[in-house]
Amino acid sequence: MSRTAYTNARLLDPASGLDAKGALLTEGTEIVDLGPGLFPDGVPDGIKTVDCAGHCLAPGLVDMHVHLREPGHEHKETIASGGLSALAGGVTSLCSMPNTDPVIDNVGLIEFVQRRAREAKGAKVYPFAALTKGLGGKQLTEFGMLAEAGAVAFTDDGLPVADSQVMRRALSYAKTFGLMISQHAEDLSLSGCGCMAEGEVATRLGLAGIPDISETVVVERDIRLVELTGGRYHVAHISTAEAVDCVRRAKTRGLRVTCEAAPHHFALTDIDVGDYRTFAKMAPPLRSEENRAAIVEGLKDGTIDAIATDHAPHDQESKRLPMAHAANGIVGLETLLPLSLELYHCGHLTLLDLLRRLTLAPAELLNLPGGRLAKGAPADLVLFDPDRPWVVDTSKFRSMSKNSPFDGRPVQGRALRTIVDGRALFTLDG
Amino acid sequence: MSRANSLTQRDLLGVEGLNPDSVAEILDLSETYVALNRDAQKKSDVLRGRTLILLFFETSTRTRTSFELAGKRLGADVINISVASSAIKKGETLIDTAMTLNAMHPDVIVVRHPDAGAVRLLANHVNCAVINAGDGSHEHPTQALLDALTIRRHKGKLGGLRVAICGDIMHSRVARSNILLLSMMGSQVRLVAPPTLLPTAIERMGAEVFYDMRKGLADCDIIMMLRLQAERMQGTFVPSTREYFRYFGLDEGKLGSARPDALIMHPGPMNRGVEIDSVVADDITRSAILEQVELGLAVRQACLDMLGTEKSPGGV
């Protein structure tokens, strides 16, 4: 089997706390050795050598919240194009959301997603399955059989599970298999026809607002249900200070509650909606500075376990509309690393703590094989320069969609090479 | 010919973007049209050869008629497009509609649209001047300007006044444009409504909020009533019409707490017995409601004059 040595690297592994100059050796699809003392006398003959030039070598990023749009909306993104977009962003594993057309709610469709991902040879794809049939919010999907087929968690993402009884049963039944339920926490009756966060900006623009409370009430209710059922509950794209606080208290009480936050919720606020910028429209919406600061705080103190993009590709036609009619969501895979690194550059998180939220934490939440540098772990790696300055240019995105509010933003840090199962599938400018 | 004007923008999309000088200039020019409109010979030829398109995605009687008459009295060719007959119903996007109309080289497009921000979106895709005739709950600048002209004619000034805007502030573009304009001119704006009809953080726009109408009207120089739309009365925002009228309808009793010379205004159309009592609305010594309509025409003539005589950039 082919062996590759990555030498002269800054090895970063949040699982072991390793942050040292050293080398790493892969054989086939696995990491077989690593450490500061590897190859003291140089790399032996017969091993391909990659000189990392002192750059960071870390576990490949794991993005637990991605919309791939296939099947159903292949003009926005396919499993293949999304996989390439992920690689360009340093992401080696991603979780696809089930709100496609048709909805991923049966074993056949889980197998379809996996087959398309295998054919595409991009990032690894771990599908989430729908929590209820057709995202209808009523009838549970076959958790056990879907999980056996490869579904890693269950969610009606895009739509919240509104019915308390359905949520109670989902949390309860999922315990049978130790599965996680992820919730898009939003009370749609409180959100109404809102198209941005409620507050001064929305009022000035004359737009109907989505209040913070529409997230909080659902998180509060669900945590009560977790207390009752002992289920495993995860808040997707958490965006309010109050909800972060609910999760913080639940964790203190020992409940099995986790959450993720998206980069736009710690990088932007409702002010960035500016003059009706539909590229800044997403669900949950960009919120106030107080909420943004609370997301940063939640990431710092570990209340927020993971950073995930909520990558939501849309074509131009879905966004070139009045704010009220524009589609929700932004693409995120190719800006995940630099935006997350802003937390490191601003001194909020150490590089290892940041990487934990981008790799190990989501992998552990979902029992995925990657997320660490260790002997026997999959050779899913990202080589990146945390300091490299560049300007986001959506026209260069690998994603089929360009709907990003970050176009033109000066950022720092970039993936130079992305390795999946020992093979370099992305090399910057190469 | 291009009349020198202080409007820095090609379009009139909102009061936001105007300054006290440009407001004064529009109002001064409007005065000349008030006089002209009272003459037997009402025609002018400032817009002769110019094309004005009225694009209304929402039903409107007074605003559309006012703009149409304003355009015709200035000698422009006026085209009316309403949503019922437009390609929008056939699925054309707003931007395609904008580009299609733009290819016909109009000089001014007046747009009303149910969505906030839609008029700006359209303006970004045409070469001619665009006037916002109301976009969702965002702005309705010519209404605020005609209200300002009405106030100035009665009070001799726009600053130093206490103005109460009463009713459905949440859904009102008229309220937003008036808050911006009157605050900018140095008047004090009060908002009187139940909390369900007030948008979050509205006080951050520089207005003071009152739930008690008598307190809100105390010592006010101007009372602006807003229409409560029928679909908002049925138990979601307020429990009933009669309860609303009891606490937020303008009647003789509540009017008593305002200044004796307080001017009563309403952008129309009125719901008599819902937000305003007929006795008050029809009191010609206090109510400026019909005068607002007359002055609205003059204000729109002034706006068309200032924007429509700019030389349109060529090409599509």
CSV table of C-alpha atoms in Angstrom, one decimal, chain A residues 193 195 198-209 211 275-276 278 290 316-317 319-325, chain B residues 16 93-96 99 113 115-118 120-121 125 135-139 176 180 199-202 204-206:
chain,number,residue,atom,x,y,z
A,193,CYS,CA,-44.0,36.2,8.0
A,195,CYS,CA,-37.8,37.7,7.1
A,198,GLU,CA,-36.9,41.6,14.9
A,199,GLY,CA,-35.4,44.8,16.1
A,200,GLU,CA,-34.4,48.3,15.1
A,201,VAL,CA,-33.0,47.4,11.7
A,202,ALA,CA,-36.2,45.5,10.7
A,203,THR,CA,-38.4,48.3,11.9
A,204,ARG,CA,-36.5,50.9,9.9
A,205,LEU,CA,-36.6,48.7,6.8
A,206,GLY,CA,-40.3,48.1,7.3
A,207,LEU,CA,-39.7,44.3,7.3
A,208,ALA,CA,-41.6,41.9,9.5
A,209,GLY,CA,-39.3,40.6,12.2
A,211,PRO,CA,-38.2,37.5,17.4
A,275,ASP,CA,-30.3,47.8,2.3
A,276,TYR,CA,-32.3,44.6,1.8
A,278,THR,CA,-31.1,39.0,0.4
A,290,GLU,CA,-25.8,40.9,21.9
A,316,GLN,CA,-29.6,33.7,-8.3
A,317,GLU,CA,-33.3,33.5,-9.1
A,319,LYS,CA,-32.3,35.5,-4.2
A,320,ARG,CA,-32.9,38.3,-6.7
A,321,LEU,CA,-36.2,39.1,-5.2
A,322,PRO,CA,-37.8,41.4,-2.6
A,323,MET,CA,-36.5,40.4,0.9
A,324,ALA,CA,-39.9,38.8,1.8
A,325,HIS,CA,-39.8,36.4,-1.1
B,16,GLU,CA,-34.2,58.7,4.2
B,93,THR,CA,-39.9,38.5,-11.8
B,94,LEU,CA,-39.7,42.1,-10.6
B,95,ILE,CA,-36.3,42.5,-12.1
B,96,ASP,CA,-37.4,41.3,-15.5
B,99,MET,CA,-35.6,45.7,-17.4
B,113,HIS,CA,-45.3,47.4,-4.2
B,115,ASP,CA,-42.9,44.3,-0.3
B,116,ALA,CA,-40.5,46.6,1.6
B,117,GLY,CA,-37.4,47.2,-0.5
B,118,ALA,CA,-39.0,46.1,-3.8
B,120,ARG,CA,-35.2,49.9,-4.5
B,121,LEU,CA,-34.6,46.5,-6.1
B,125,HIS,CA,-32.2,47.8,-12.7
B,135,ASP,CA,-43.2,49.9,-0.5
B,136,GLY,CA,-44.6,47.5,2.0
B,137,SER,CA,-44.3,48.9,5.5
B,138,HIS,CA,-41.1,50.7,4.6
B,139,GLU,CA,-41.6,54.2,3.2
B,176,ARG,CA,-42.1,55.6,9.1
B,180,LEU,CA,-38.1,60.4,9.7
B,199,PRO,CA,-43.0,47.6,15.8
B,200,THR,CA,-40.1,46.6,18.1
B,201,ALA,CA,-37.6,49.4,18.9
B,202,ILE,CA,-39.6,52.0,17.1
B,204,ARG,CA,-35.0,54.1,18.4
B,205,MET,CA,-36.3,56.1,15.4
B,206,GLY,CA,-36.6,59.1,17.7
